[in-house]
Tab-separated table of C-alpha atoms and ligand atoms in Angstrom:
chain	number	residue	atom	x	y	z
A	816	MET	CA	0.001	0.007	-0.014
A	817	ARG	CA	1.038	3.614	-0.408
A	818	VAL	CA	0.739	6.227	2.283
A	819	LEU	CA	1.362	9.953	2.337
A	820	VAL	CA	2.795	11.214	5.577
A	821	LEU	CA	2.448	14.947	5.963
A	822	GLY	CA	5.491	15.643	8.048
A	823	GLY	CA	7.907	18.363	9.074
A	824	THR	CA	8.075	16.945	12.626
A	825	ALA	CA	10.137	14.352	14.465
A	826	ASP	CA	6.941	12.363	14.867
A	827	GLY	CA	6.485	12.228	11.104
A	828	ARG	CA	10.091	10.983	10.619
A	829	GLU	CA	9.629	8.325	13.222
A	830	LEU	CA	6.271	7.180	11.764
A	831	ALA	CA	7.625	7.054	8.233
A	832	ALA	CA	10.591	4.910	9.343
A	833	LYS	CA	8.368	2.493	11.207
A	834	LEU	CA	5.963	2.113	8.240
A	835	GLU	CA	8.839	1.618	5.777
A	836	ALA	CA	10.326	-1.033	8.089
A	837	ARG	CA	6.994	-2.895	7.581
A	838	GLY	CA	7.559	-2.684	3.753
A	839	ILE	CA	4.876	0.046	3.267
A	840	ASP	CA	5.489	2.509	0.466
A	841	VAL	CA	5.688	5.866	2.204
A	842	VAL	CA	5.962	9.318	0.666
A	843	THR	CA	6.840	11.912	3.329
A	844	SER	CA	5.909	15.508	2.453
A	845	VAL	CA	7.454	18.549	4.117
A	846	ALA	CA	6.769	22.198	3.569
A	847	GLY	CA	10.549	22.921	3.674
A	848	ARG	CA	10.558	25.769	6.108
A	849	THR	CA	13.794	24.714	7.813
A	850	SER	CA	17.100	23.399	6.490
A	851	ARG	CA	16.499	20.165	8.393
A	852	ALA	CA	13.192	19.631	6.636
A	853	ARG	CA	14.569	20.542	3.266
A	854	SER	CA	17.363	18.031	3.661
A	855	GLN	CA	15.256	15.071	4.833
A	856	PRO	CA	16.280	12.201	2.602
A	857	GLY	CA	13.620	11.115	0.098
A	858	ALA	CA	10.982	13.638	1.175
A	859	ARG	CA	8.972	15.644	-1.295
A	860	VAL	CA	9.417	19.335	-0.478
A	861	GLY	CA	6.936	22.217	-0.800
A	862	GLY	CA	3.269	22.970	-0.769
A	863	PHE	CA	0.756	21.148	-3.015
A	864	GLY	CA	-1.039	24.291	-4.116
A	865	GLY	CA	-3.944	24.360	-1.691
A	866	VAL	CA	-6.819	21.884	-1.478
A	867	ASP	CA	-7.142	21.477	-5.289
A	868	GLY	CA	-3.418	20.836	-5.654
A	869	LEU	CA	-3.559	18.201	-2.943
A	870	ILE	CA	-6.598	16.516	-4.561
A	871	ASP	CA	-4.726	16.305	-7.810
A	872	TYR	CA	-1.663	14.931	-6.049
A	873	LEU	CA	-3.620	12.268	-4.121
A	874	ARG	CA	-5.281	11.113	-7.351
A	875	ALA	CA	-2.078	11.149	-9.482
A	876	SER	CA	-0.038	9.310	-6.935
A	877	GLU	CA	-2.768	6.728	-6.112
A	878	MET	CA	-2.455	7.162	-2.322
A	879	ASP	CA	-4.315	4.636	-0.236
A	880	ALA	CA	-4.164	6.695	2.994
A	881	VAL	CA	-2.863	9.902	4.465
A	882	VAL	CA	-1.429	10.444	7.910
A	883	ASP	CA	-1.329	14.051	8.868
A	884	ALA	CA	1.666	14.176	11.203
A	885	THR	CA	2.277	17.858	10.874
A	886	HIS	CA	2.860	20.023	13.877
A	887	PRO	CA	-0.328	20.651	15.999
A	888	PHE	CA	-0.197	24.308	14.908
A	889	ALA	CA	0.019	23.629	11.185
A	890	ALA	CA	-3.697	24.316	10.957
A	891	ARG	CA	-3.904	25.199	7.313
A	892	MET	CA	-2.270	21.967	6.106
A	893	THR	CA	-4.538	20.017	8.448
A	894	ALA	CA	-7.672	21.721	7.099
A	895	ASN	CA	-6.518	21.223	3.519
A	896	ALA	CA	-5.779	17.526	4.102
A	897	ALA	CA	-9.275	17.089	5.651
A	898	GLN	CA	-10.977	18.574	2.674
A	899	ALA	CA	-8.828	16.862	0.045
A	900	CYS	CA	-9.300	13.434	1.687
A	901	VAL	CA	-13.092	13.834	1.796
A	902	ALA	CA	-13.115	14.847	-1.845
A	903	THR	CA	-10.971	11.870	-2.953
A	904	GLY	CA	-12.336	9.359	-0.501
A	905	THR	CA	-8.909	8.784	0.985
A	906	PRO	CA	-8.759	7.605	4.578
A	907	LEU	CA	-7.141	10.225	6.780
A	908	LEU	CA	-5.592	10.024	10.230
A	909	ARG	CA	-4.384	12.956	12.373
A	910	PHE	CA	-1.347	12.055	14.466
A	911	THR	CA	0.064	14.533	17.041
A	912	ARG	CA	2.064	14.104	20.141
A	913	PRO	CA	-0.167	14.368	23.342
A	914	SER	CA	-1.220	17.811	24.434
A	915	TRP	CA	0.244	19.393	27.577
A	916	ALA	CA	-3.233	20.254	28.780
A	917	ASP	CA	-3.316	17.060	30.865
A	918	ARG	CA	-0.085	17.919	32.857
A	919	PRO	CA	-0.718	18.514	36.541
A	920	ASP	CA	0.622	22.063	36.311
A	921	ALA	CA	-1.547	22.989	33.261
A	922	ASP	CA	-4.299	24.461	35.468
A	923	SER	CA	-1.821	27.027	36.788
A	924	TRP	CA	-1.105	28.437	33.348
A	925	THR	CA	-2.943	31.190	31.498
A	926	TRP	CA	-4.414	29.555	28.479
A	927	VAL	CA	-5.009	31.739	25.435
A	928	PRO	CA	-6.455	30.928	21.991
A	929	ASP	CA	-3.879	32.581	19.733
A	930	HIS	CA	-0.757	34.606	19.522
A	931	ALA	CA	-2.502	37.950	19.679
A	932	ALA	CA	-4.074	36.990	23.043
A	933	ALA	CA	-0.641	35.640	24.257
A	934	ALA	CA	1.011	38.942	23.340
A	935	ARG	CA	-1.699	40.816	25.278
A	936	ALA	CA	-1.181	38.648	28.323
A	937	ALA	CA	2.596	38.973	28.104
A	938	ALA	CA	2.337	42.768	27.879
A	939	LYS	CA	1.015	42.719	31.481
A	940	ALA	CA	4.166	41.074	32.797
A	941	ARG	CA	7.173	42.942	34.199
A	942	GLY	CA	10.657	41.862	33.319
A	943	ARG	CA	11.961	39.548	30.659
A	944	ILE	CA	9.779	37.152	28.722
A	945	LEU	CA	10.977	33.946	27.235
A	946	LEU	CA	9.092	33.245	23.988
A	947	THR	CA	9.131	29.655	22.711
A	948	VAL	CA	6.501	29.934	20.063
A	949	GLY	CA	8.650	29.357	16.957
A	950	ARG	CA	10.074	31.786	14.488
A	951	GLN	CA	7.081	32.691	12.241
A	952	PRO	CA	4.750	34.165	14.852
A	953	LEU	CA	7.331	36.486	16.385
A	954	PRO	CA	5.945	39.684	14.754
A	955	ALA	CA	2.737	39.214	16.729
A	956	TYR	CA	4.870	39.931	19.894
A	957	GLY	CA	6.432	43.173	18.523
A	958	GLY	CA	6.145	45.953	21.098
A	959	LEU	CA	7.087	43.812	24.087
A	960	PRO	CA	10.040	45.637	25.609
A	961	ASP	CA	12.247	42.763	26.845
A	962	VAL	CA	12.062	39.388	25.047
A	963	LEU	CA	14.348	36.464	24.635
A	964	ALA	CA	12.996	34.383	21.795
A	965	ARG	CA	14.278	30.842	21.453
A	966	VAL	CA	13.996	29.421	17.970
A	967	ALA	CA	15.261	26.177	16.391
A	968	GLU	CA	16.571	28.020	13.325
A	969	TRP	CA	16.894	31.711	12.610
A	970	GLN	CA	16.582	32.565	8.935
A	971	GLY	CA	17.649	36.210	8.950
A	972	ASP	CA	14.215	37.688	9.434
A	973	PRO	CA	14.156	41.212	10.935
A	974	ILE	CA	14.424	41.121	14.747
A	975	PRO	CA	11.799	43.204	16.489
A	976	ALA	CA	13.137	45.995	18.774
A	977	GLY	CA	13.625	44.719	22.308
A	978	PHE	CA	14.147	41.157	21.186
A	979	ARG	CA	17.180	38.931	21.500
A	980	ILE	CA	17.225	35.661	19.512
A	981	LEU	CA	18.534	32.436	20.985
A	982	GLU	CA	19.045	29.945	18.209
A	983	SER	CA	18.983	26.511	19.838
A	984	ARG	CA	17.272	23.219	18.936
A	985	GLY	CA	15.920	20.927	21.648
A	986	PRO	CA	15.446	18.619	23.282
A	987	PHE	CA	16.532	20.421	26.445
A	988	ASP	CA	16.872	18.787	29.901
A	989	LEU	CA	15.634	20.247	33.157
A	990	ASP	CA	19.068	21.509	34.204
A	991	ASP	CA	19.458	23.348	30.939
A	992	GLU	CA	16.099	25.008	31.324
A	993	LEU	CA	16.546	25.863	34.993
A	994	ALA	CA	19.858	27.493	34.090
A	995	LEU	CA	18.418	29.426	31.229
A	996	LEU	CA	15.476	30.778	33.325
A	997	ARG	CA	17.702	31.774	36.117
A	998	ASP	CA	20.674	33.201	34.205
A	999	GLU	CA	18.357	35.164	31.960
A	1000	GLN	CA	16.137	36.321	34.902
A	1001	ILE	CA	13.088	35.289	33.050
A	1002	THR	CA	9.818	36.403	34.621
A	1003	MET	CA	7.281	34.828	32.182
A	1004	LEU	CA	7.353	31.949	29.747
A	1005	VAL	CA	5.100	32.099	26.681
A	1006	SER	CA	4.718	28.783	24.835
A	1007	LYS	CA	2.326	26.945	22.528
A	1008	ASP	CA	0.933	23.534	23.271
A	1009	SER	CA	3.235	21.547	21.039
A	1010	GLY	CA	2.996	18.712	23.525
A	1011	GLY	CA	5.088	15.603	24.179
A	1012	ASP	CA	8.103	15.090	26.295
A	1013	ASP	CA	10.956	16.423	24.204
A	1014	ASN	CA	10.251	20.120	24.887
A	1015	ALA	CA	8.501	19.861	28.227
A	1016	ALA	CA	11.438	20.496	30.550
A	1017	LYS	CA	10.937	24.261	30.225
A	1018	LEU	CA	7.460	23.739	31.812
A	1019	ASP	CA	8.851	21.714	34.672
A	1020	ALA	CA	11.506	24.404	35.164
A	1021	ALA	CA	8.972	27.231	35.106
A	1022	THR	CA	6.783	25.399	37.618
A	1023	SER	CA	9.717	24.696	39.897
A	1024	LEU	CA	10.856	28.358	39.793
A	1025	ARG	CA	7.190	29.624	40.015
A	1026	ILE	CA	7.485	31.539	36.798
A	1027	PRO	CA	4.079	32.233	35.217
A	1028	VAL	CA	3.302	30.507	31.968
A	1029	VAL	CA	1.100	31.653	29.064
A	1030	MET	CA	0.085	28.763	26.953
A	1031	ILE	CA	-1.460	29.017	23.468
A	1032	ALA	CA	-3.999	26.280	23.070
A	1033	ARG	CA	-3.958	24.080	19.879
A	1034	PRO	CA	-6.219	25.078	17.060
A	1035	PRO	CA	-9.295	22.972	16.831
A	1036	LEU	CA	-9.323	19.931	14.472
A	1037	PRO	CA	-11.702	19.903	11.562
A	1038	ASP	CA	-14.800	17.747	12.365
A	1039	GLY	CA	-14.841	14.014	11.938
A	1040	ILE	CA	-11.064	13.322	11.879
A	1041	GLU	CA	-9.766	10.312	13.670
A	1042	GLN	CA	-6.808	11.240	15.856
A	1043	VAL	CA	-4.091	9.292	17.661
A	1044	THR	CA	-1.246	10.506	19.861
A	1045	SER	CA	1.349	7.697	19.538
A	1046	VAL	CA	3.404	6.443	16.620
A	1047	ASP	CA	2.428	2.826	17.424
A	1048	LYS	CA	-1.325	3.637	17.141
A	1049	ALA	CA	-0.717	5.383	13.855
A	1050	VAL	CA	1.112	2.275	12.562
A	1051	VAL	CA	-1.877	0.108	13.654
A	1052	TRP	CA	-4.254	2.435	11.836
A	1053	VAL	CA	-2.266	2.381	8.606
A	1054	THR	CA	-1.870	-1.440	8.718
A	1055	ALA	CA	-5.660	-1.783	9.305
A	1056	VAL	CA	-6.480	0.522	6.389
A	1057	GLY	CA	-4.212	-1.616	4.190
A	1058	GLY	CA	-5.998	-4.821	5.336
A	1059	GLY	CA	-2.717	-6.045	6.661
A	1060	ARG	CA	-0.850	-5.843	3.274
A	1061	ALA	CA	2.414	-3.933	2.983
B	1439	NAP	P1	0.484	25.642	7.722
B	1439	NAP	O1	0.330	27.089	8.012
B	1439	NAP	O2	-0.521	24.735	8.165
B	1439	NAP	O3	0.560	25.406	6.098
B	1439	NAP	C1	0.821	26.485	5.185
B	1439	NAP	C2	1.057	25.841	3.880
B	1439	NAP	O4	2.364	25.200	3.846
B	1439	NAP	C3	0.089	24.742	3.530
B	1439	NAP	O5	-1.121	25.252	3.017
B	1439	NAP	C4	0.820	23.934	2.468
B	1439	NAP	O6	0.910	24.631	1.255
B	1439	NAP	C5	2.276	23.976	3.053
B	1439	NAP	N1	2.550	22.834	3.907
B	1439	NAP	C6	2.498	22.768	5.287
B	1439	NAP	N2	2.865	21.566	5.698
B	1439	NAP	C7	3.193	20.895	4.623
B	1439	NAP	C8	3.709	19.558	4.352
B	1439	NAP	N3	3.983	18.749	5.404
B	1439	NAP	N4	3.927	19.182	3.029
B	1439	NAP	C9	3.658	19.988	2.076
B	1439	NAP	N5	3.242	21.241	2.175
B	1439	NAP	C10	2.996	21.655	3.478
B	1439	NAP	O7	1.945	25.141	8.192
B	1439	NAP	P2	3.093	25.809	9.098
B	1439	NAP	O8	2.551	26.086	10.430
B	1439	NAP	O9	3.658	26.989	8.257
B	1439	NAP	O10	4.108	24.660	9.171
B	1439	NAP	C11	4.830	24.340	8.010
B	1439	NAP	C12	5.543	22.968	8.266
B	1439	NAP	O11	6.409	23.115	9.420
B	1439	NAP	C13	4.539	21.823	8.604
B	1439	NAP	O12	4.907	20.727	7.771
B	1439	NAP	C14	4.715	21.564	10.045
B	1439	NAP	O13	4.636	20.158	10.377
B	1439	NAP	C15	6.185	22.069	10.346
B	1439	NAP	N6	6.299	22.670	11.657
B	1439	NAP	C16	5.411	23.666	12.108
B	1439	NAP	C17	5.511	24.175	13.322
B	1439	NAP	C18	4.486	25.265	13.780
B	1439	NAP	O14	4.631	25.671	14.899
B	1439	NAP	N7	3.550	25.636	12.930
B	1439	NAP	C19	6.448	23.698	14.182
B	1439	NAP	C20	7.357	22.732	13.787
B	1439	NAP	C21	7.230	22.202	12.517
B	1439	NAP	P3	-0.180	24.348	0.085
B	1439	NAP	O15	-1.408	24.998	0.461
B	1439	NAP	O16	0.559	24.959	-1.116
B	1439	NAP	O17	-0.245	22.846	-0.074
């Protein structure tokens, strides 16, 4: 069988490797926003050209199934995949790592629906804000006077006044995060609910140092999409769709 994995995430890479190990024909697709994504071996790189482009692609490549393993905040790709899969009758699974909303400290955070609301919440803080929301949304935080923005890859975009950029790719451990929060005298952490364990140590560190957290909730999923939060469950779903055949 042939499966399209919409990737750009570590989860997508892990899923593709596990499916290939079972002899399944996998095409991984990445948008190509980072050098790591662009250099992923064997991946197709770049957008499909909206819903219509994806419909054409799914038909031409005779995909049996699609697993949307994009980042939880890649809402446009997720919406496009949902529409294109309905239009072509292609089975679709959404696979994301588990949300941080179930952590015991999640109730102590200020949850907001989007970056604009996070920027408004951050504007009420005194002192230095650590932003861990990725590179693309940073302009929404322009105007905050004292920001350390940690990003996996900086691509030369203009840096808003009052910002310093810390280019650093996780995973980070608790000691790293405690040291960063202390050394930089951080008074608020702004993050988005990427979920999973790899990037969660900053939350443990903030809780331990009683630093307030503003957390951007995940965008809602389109209706009617089956979702799993583990690679193994995604593998089971693909295998079942293929009726057990590779
Ligand atoms: P987005 O806003 O949902 O998507 C914008 C457009 O980028 C889509 O309409 C599509 O273009 C193209 N695209 C996105 N993912 C693609 C994929 N896997 N394969 C082919 N085209 C794709 O996405 P985004 O938030 O900019 O994220 C882009 C990529 O970076 C995603 O693959 C995501 O997994 C990864 N990523 C995102 C974040 C994040 O915080 N958003 C964090 C880490 C990694 P067309 O309409 O032309 O098809």
